[in-house]
mmCIF file of C-alpha atoms in Angstrom:
data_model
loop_
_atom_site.group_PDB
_atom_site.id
_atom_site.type_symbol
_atom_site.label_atom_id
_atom_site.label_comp_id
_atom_site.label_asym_id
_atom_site.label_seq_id
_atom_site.Cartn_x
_atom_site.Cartn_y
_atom_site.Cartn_z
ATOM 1 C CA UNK K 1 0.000 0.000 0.000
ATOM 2 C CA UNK K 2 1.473 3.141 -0.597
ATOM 3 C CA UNK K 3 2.552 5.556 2.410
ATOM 4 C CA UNK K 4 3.279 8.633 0.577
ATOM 5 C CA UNK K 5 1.577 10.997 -1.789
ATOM 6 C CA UNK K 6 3.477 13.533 -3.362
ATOM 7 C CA UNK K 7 2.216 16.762 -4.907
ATOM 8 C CA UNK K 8 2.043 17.919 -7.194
ATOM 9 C CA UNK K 9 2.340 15.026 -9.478
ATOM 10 C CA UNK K 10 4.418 17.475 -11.927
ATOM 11 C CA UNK K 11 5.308 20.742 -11.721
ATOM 12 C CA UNK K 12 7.173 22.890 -14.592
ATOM 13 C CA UNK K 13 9.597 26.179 -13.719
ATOM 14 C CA UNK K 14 12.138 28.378 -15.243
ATOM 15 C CA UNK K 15 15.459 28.015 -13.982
ATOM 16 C CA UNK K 16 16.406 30.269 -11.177
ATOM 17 C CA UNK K 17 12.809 29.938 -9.382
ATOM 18 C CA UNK K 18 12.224 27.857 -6.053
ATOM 19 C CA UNK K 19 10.533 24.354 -6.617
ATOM 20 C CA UNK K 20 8.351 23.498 -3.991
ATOM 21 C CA UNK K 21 7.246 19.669 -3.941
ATOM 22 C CA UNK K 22 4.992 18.308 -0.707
ATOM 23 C CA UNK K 23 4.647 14.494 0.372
ATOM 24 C CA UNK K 24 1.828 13.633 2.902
ATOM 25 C CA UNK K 25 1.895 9.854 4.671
ATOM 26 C CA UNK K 26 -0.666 7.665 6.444
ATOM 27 C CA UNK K 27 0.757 6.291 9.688
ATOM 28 C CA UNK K 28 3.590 7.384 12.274
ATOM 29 C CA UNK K 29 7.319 7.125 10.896
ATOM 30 C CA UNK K 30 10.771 6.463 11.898
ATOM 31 C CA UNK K 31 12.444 8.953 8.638
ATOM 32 C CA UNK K 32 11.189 10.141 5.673
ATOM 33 C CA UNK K 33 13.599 9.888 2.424
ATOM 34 C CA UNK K 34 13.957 12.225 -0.481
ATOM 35 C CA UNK K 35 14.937 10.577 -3.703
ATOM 36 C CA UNK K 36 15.793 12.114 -7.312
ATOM 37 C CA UNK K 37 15.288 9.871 -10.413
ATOM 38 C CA UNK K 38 16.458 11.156 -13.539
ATOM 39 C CA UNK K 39 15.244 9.574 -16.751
ATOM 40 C CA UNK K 40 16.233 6.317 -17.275
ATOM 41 C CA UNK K 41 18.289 5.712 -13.968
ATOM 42 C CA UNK K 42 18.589 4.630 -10.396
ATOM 43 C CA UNK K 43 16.949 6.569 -7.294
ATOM 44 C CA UNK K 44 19.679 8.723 -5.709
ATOM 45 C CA UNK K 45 19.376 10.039 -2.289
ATOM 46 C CA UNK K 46 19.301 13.304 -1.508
ATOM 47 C CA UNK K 47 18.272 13.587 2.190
ATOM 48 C CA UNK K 48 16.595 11.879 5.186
ATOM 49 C CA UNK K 49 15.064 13.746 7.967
ATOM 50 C CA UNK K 50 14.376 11.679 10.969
ATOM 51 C CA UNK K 51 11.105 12.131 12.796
ATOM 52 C CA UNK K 52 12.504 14.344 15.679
ATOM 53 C CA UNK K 53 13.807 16.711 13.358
ATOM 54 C CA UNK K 54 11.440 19.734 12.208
ATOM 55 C CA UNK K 55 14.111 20.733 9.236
ATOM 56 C CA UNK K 56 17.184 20.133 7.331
ATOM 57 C CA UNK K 57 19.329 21.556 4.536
ATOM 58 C CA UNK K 58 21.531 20.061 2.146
ATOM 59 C CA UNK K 59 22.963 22.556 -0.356
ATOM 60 C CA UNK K 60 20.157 23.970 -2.446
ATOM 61 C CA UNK K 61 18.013 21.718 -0.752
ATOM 62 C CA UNK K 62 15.311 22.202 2.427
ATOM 63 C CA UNK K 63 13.284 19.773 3.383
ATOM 64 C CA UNK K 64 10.870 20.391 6.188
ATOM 65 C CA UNK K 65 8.715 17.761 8.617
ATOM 66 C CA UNK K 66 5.584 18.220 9.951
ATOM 67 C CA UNK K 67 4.590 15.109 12.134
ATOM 68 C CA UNK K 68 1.202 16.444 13.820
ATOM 69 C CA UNK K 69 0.369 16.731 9.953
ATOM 70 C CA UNK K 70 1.950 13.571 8.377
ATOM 71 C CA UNK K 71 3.889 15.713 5.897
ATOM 72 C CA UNK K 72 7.229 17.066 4.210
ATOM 73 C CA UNK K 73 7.792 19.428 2.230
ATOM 74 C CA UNK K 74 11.388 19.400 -0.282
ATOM 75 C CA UNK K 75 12.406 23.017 -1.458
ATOM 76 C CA UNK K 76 14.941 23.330 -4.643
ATOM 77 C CA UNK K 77 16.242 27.021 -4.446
ATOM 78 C CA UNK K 78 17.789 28.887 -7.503
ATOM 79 C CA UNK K 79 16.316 26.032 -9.596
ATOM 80 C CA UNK K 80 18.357 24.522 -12.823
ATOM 81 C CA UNK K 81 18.134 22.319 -16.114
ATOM 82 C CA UNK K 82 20.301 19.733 -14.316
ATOM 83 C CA UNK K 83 17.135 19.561 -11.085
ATOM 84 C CA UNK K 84 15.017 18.264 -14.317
ATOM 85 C CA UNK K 85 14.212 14.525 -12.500
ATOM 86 C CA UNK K 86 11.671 12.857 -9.998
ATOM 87 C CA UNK K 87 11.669 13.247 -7.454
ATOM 88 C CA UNK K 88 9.912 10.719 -4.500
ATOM 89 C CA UNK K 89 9.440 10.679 -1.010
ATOM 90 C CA UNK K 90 10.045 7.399 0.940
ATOM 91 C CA UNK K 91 9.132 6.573 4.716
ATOM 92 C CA UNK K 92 10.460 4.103 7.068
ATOM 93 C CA UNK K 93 7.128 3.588 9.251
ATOM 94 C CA UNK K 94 7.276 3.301 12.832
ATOM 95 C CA UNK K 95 7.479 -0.017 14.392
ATOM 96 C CA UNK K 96 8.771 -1.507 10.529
ATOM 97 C CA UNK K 97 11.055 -3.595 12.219
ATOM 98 C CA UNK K 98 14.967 -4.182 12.122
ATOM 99 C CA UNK K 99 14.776 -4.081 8.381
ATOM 100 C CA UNK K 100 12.676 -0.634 8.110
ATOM 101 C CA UNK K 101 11.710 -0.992 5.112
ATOM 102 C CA UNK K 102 11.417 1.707 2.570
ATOM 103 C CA UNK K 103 7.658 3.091 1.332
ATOM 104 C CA UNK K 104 7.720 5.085 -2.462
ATOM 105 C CA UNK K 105 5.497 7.636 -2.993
ATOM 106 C CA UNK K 106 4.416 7.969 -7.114
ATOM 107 C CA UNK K 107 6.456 10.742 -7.524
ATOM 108 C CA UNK K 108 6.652 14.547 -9.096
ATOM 109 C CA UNK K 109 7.784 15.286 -12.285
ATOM 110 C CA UNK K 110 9.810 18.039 -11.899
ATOM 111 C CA UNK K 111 10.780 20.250 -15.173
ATOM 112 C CA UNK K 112 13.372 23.057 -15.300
ATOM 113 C CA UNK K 113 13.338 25.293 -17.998
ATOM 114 C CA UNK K 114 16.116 26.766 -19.767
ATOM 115 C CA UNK U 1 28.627 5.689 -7.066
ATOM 116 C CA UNK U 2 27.874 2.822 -4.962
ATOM 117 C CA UNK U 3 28.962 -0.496 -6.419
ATOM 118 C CA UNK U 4 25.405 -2.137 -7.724
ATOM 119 C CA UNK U 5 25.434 -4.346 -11.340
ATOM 120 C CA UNK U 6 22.005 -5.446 -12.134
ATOM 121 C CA UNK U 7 21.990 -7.588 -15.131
ATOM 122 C CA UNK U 8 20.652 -8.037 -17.113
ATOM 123 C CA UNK U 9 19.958 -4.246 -18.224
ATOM 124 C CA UNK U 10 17.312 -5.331 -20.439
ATOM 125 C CA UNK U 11 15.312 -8.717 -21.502
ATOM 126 C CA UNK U 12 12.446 -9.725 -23.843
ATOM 127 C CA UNK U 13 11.286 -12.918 -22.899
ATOM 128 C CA UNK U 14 7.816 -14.837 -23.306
ATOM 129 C CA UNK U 15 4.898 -15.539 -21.180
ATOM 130 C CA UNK U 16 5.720 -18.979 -19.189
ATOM 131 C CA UNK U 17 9.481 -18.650 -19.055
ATOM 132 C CA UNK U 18 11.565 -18.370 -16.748
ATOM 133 C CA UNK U 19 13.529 -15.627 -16.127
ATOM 134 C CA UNK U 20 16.538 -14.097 -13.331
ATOM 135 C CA UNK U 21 17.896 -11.151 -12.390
ATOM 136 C CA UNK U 22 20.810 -10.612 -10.657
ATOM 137 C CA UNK U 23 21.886 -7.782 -8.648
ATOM 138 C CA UNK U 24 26.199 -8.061 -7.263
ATOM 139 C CA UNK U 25 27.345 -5.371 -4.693
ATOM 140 C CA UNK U 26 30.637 -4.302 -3.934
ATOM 141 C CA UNK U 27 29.923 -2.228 -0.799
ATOM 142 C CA UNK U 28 29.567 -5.481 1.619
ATOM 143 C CA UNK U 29 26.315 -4.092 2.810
ATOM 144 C CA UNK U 30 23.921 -6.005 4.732
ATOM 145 C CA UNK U 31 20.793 -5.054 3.323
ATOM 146 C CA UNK U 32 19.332 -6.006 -0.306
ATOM 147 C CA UNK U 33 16.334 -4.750 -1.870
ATOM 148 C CA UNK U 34 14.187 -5.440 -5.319
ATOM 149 C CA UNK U 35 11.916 -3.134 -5.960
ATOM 150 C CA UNK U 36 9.363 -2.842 -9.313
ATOM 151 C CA UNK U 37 8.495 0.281 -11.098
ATOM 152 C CA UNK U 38 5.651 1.059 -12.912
ATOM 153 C CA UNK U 39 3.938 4.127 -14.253
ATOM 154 C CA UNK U 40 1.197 5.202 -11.864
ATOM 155 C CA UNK U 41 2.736 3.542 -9.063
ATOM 156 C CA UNK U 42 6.099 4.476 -8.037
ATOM 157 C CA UNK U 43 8.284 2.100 -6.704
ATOM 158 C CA UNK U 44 6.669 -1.418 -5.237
ATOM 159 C CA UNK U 45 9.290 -4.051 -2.982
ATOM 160 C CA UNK U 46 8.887 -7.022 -4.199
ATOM 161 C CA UNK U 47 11.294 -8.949 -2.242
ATOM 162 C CA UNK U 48 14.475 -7.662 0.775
ATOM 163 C CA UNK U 49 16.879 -9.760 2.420
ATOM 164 C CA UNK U 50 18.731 -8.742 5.823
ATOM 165 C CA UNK U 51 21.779 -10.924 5.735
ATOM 166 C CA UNK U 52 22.900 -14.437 3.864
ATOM 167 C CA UNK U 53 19.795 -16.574 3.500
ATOM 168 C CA UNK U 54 17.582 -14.083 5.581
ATOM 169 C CA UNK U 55 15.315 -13.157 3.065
ATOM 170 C CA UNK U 56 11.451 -11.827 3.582
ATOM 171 C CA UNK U 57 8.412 -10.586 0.948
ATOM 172 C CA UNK U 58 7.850 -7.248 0.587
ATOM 173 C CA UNK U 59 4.550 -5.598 -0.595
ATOM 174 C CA UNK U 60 3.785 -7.294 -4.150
ATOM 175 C CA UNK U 61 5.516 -10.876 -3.826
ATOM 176 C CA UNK U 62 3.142 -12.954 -5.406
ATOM 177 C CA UNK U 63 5.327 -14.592 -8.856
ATOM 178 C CA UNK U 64 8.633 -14.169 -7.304
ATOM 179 C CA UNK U 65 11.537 -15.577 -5.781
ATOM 180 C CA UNK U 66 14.463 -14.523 -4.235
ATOM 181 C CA UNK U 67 17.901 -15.871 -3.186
ATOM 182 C CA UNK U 68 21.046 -14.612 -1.239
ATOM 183 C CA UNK U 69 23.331 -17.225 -0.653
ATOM 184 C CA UNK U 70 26.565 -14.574 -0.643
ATOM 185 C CA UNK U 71 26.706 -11.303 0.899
ATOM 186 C CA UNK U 72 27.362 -9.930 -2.751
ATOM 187 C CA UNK U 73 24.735 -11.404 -4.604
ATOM 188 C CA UNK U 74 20.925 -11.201 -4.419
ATOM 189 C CA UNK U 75 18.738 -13.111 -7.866
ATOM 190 C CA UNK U 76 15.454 -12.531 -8.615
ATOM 191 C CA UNK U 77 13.638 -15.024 -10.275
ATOM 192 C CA UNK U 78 10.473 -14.925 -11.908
ATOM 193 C CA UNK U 79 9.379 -18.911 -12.046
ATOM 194 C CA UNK U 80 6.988 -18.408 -14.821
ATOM 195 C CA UNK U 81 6.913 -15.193 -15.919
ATOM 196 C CA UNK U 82 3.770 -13.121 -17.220
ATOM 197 C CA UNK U 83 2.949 -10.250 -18.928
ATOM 198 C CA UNK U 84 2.065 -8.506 -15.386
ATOM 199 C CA UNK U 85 5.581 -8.434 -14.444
ATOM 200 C CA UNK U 86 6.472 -6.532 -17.613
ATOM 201 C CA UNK U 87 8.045 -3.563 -15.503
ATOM 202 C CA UNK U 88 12.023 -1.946 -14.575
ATOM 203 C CA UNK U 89 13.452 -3.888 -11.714
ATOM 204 C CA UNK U 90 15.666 -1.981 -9.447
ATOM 205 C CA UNK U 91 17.761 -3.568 -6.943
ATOM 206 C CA UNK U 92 18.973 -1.668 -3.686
ATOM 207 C CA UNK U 93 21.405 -1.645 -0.927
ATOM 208 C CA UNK U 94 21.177 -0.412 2.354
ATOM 209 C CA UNK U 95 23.981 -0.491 4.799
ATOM 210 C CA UNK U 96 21.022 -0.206 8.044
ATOM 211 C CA UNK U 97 17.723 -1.361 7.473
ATOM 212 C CA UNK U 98 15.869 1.977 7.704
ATOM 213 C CA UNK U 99 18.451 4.194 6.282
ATOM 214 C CA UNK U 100 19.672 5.408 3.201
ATOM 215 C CA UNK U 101 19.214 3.425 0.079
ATOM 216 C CA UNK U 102 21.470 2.852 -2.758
ATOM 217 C CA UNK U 103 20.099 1.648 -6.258
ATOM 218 C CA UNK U 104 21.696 0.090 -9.145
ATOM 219 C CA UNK U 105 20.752 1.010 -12.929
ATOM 220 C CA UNK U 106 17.011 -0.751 -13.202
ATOM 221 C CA UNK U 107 16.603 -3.969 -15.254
ATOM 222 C CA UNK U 108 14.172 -3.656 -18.003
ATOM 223 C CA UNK U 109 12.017 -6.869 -18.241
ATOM 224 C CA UNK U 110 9.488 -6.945 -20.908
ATOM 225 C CA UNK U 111 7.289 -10.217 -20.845
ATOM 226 C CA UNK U 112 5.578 -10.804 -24.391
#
């Protein structure tokens, strides 16, 4: 069953502008996972955010965590061609065990115009 | 890059065979992973394994199989394949079980 929901499910920008893509989950979590996916490739990691943490930067990247509303928000700043990907959320639910297994959201298409 | 070979990268094969995929790590990491994509619904695990011969089903395990009998090396196997399981097969690594995730390349698998 799938844990998160992304939004929106694609979103187009010039480069230079902020890209602003949310992920909402169903049930309590351990971390929440950003992936990128660029066409044709493996999932790279960009950041996790544990669920006692409220934010977190990495570069050009924000990602925020709000627990009391099962959501996260991942914020691109100065956007460029190179962001052009998908990008998915992925949670680790709480109580998953050992093996904390990984739940995909479907994604957003993010495009990043010249 | 973390060191993750999936191969093969692609395969056309017919309803009823049988078909594997193989996914070889360098990184000595405990933690294997085969996930399925498919358009309009992200990534789905199929099968993970936690250590040499631990190996459990993941969300959509129904067709599959899965083997680790070396740290290295995890196969997927499709016993009798279908056209359902036409998708791109990603393996990943993980060096603790709800951290961060490494993938290899995606295996194409079309099943005529």
């Amino acid at each position: 069953s799938q844990q998160g929901e992304e939004d929106p499910q694609a979103l187009s920008i010039q480069e230079g502008e902020n890209a602003t893509m949310n992920c909402s989950y169903k049930t309590s979590i351990n971390n929440l996972q950003w992936y990128r996916q660029n066409s044709g490739r493996g999932l790279v990691h960009l950041i996790l955010i544990r669920s006692n943490e409220r934010e977190k930067h990495s570069g050009r990247l924000r990602v925020t965590l709000d627990t009391s509303k099962k959501s996260s928000s991942l914020l691109i700043t100065a956007s460029r061609a190179a962001d052009t990907a998908s990008y998915f959320c992925a949670t680790v639910p709480l109580g998953g065990g050992s093996q904390g297994n990984l739940i995909f959201g479907k994604g957003t298409k993010l495009s990043v115009k010249p | 890059d973390a060191g993750i070979t999936q191969s093969p990268r692609h395969k056309v094969t017919e309803t009823g065979t049988p078909v594997t995929l193989r996914c070889h790590q360098t990184e000595n990491h405990r933690y294997m992973y085969w996930y399925r994509q498919d358009p309009g619904h992200g990534l789905r695990l199929i099968h993970y394994s936690y250590g040499v011969k631990d190996t459990d089903k993941g969300e959509v395990s129904d067709g599959y199989s899965v083997s680790r009998s070396k740290t290295e090396d995890f196969l997927l196997t499709l016993e009798s394949a279908t056209s359902s399981q036409t998708s791109v097969y990603f393996c990943a690594i993980s060096e603790t079980g709800p951290g961060e995730l490494f993938f290899g390349e995606g295996s194409r698998l079309t099943v005529l």
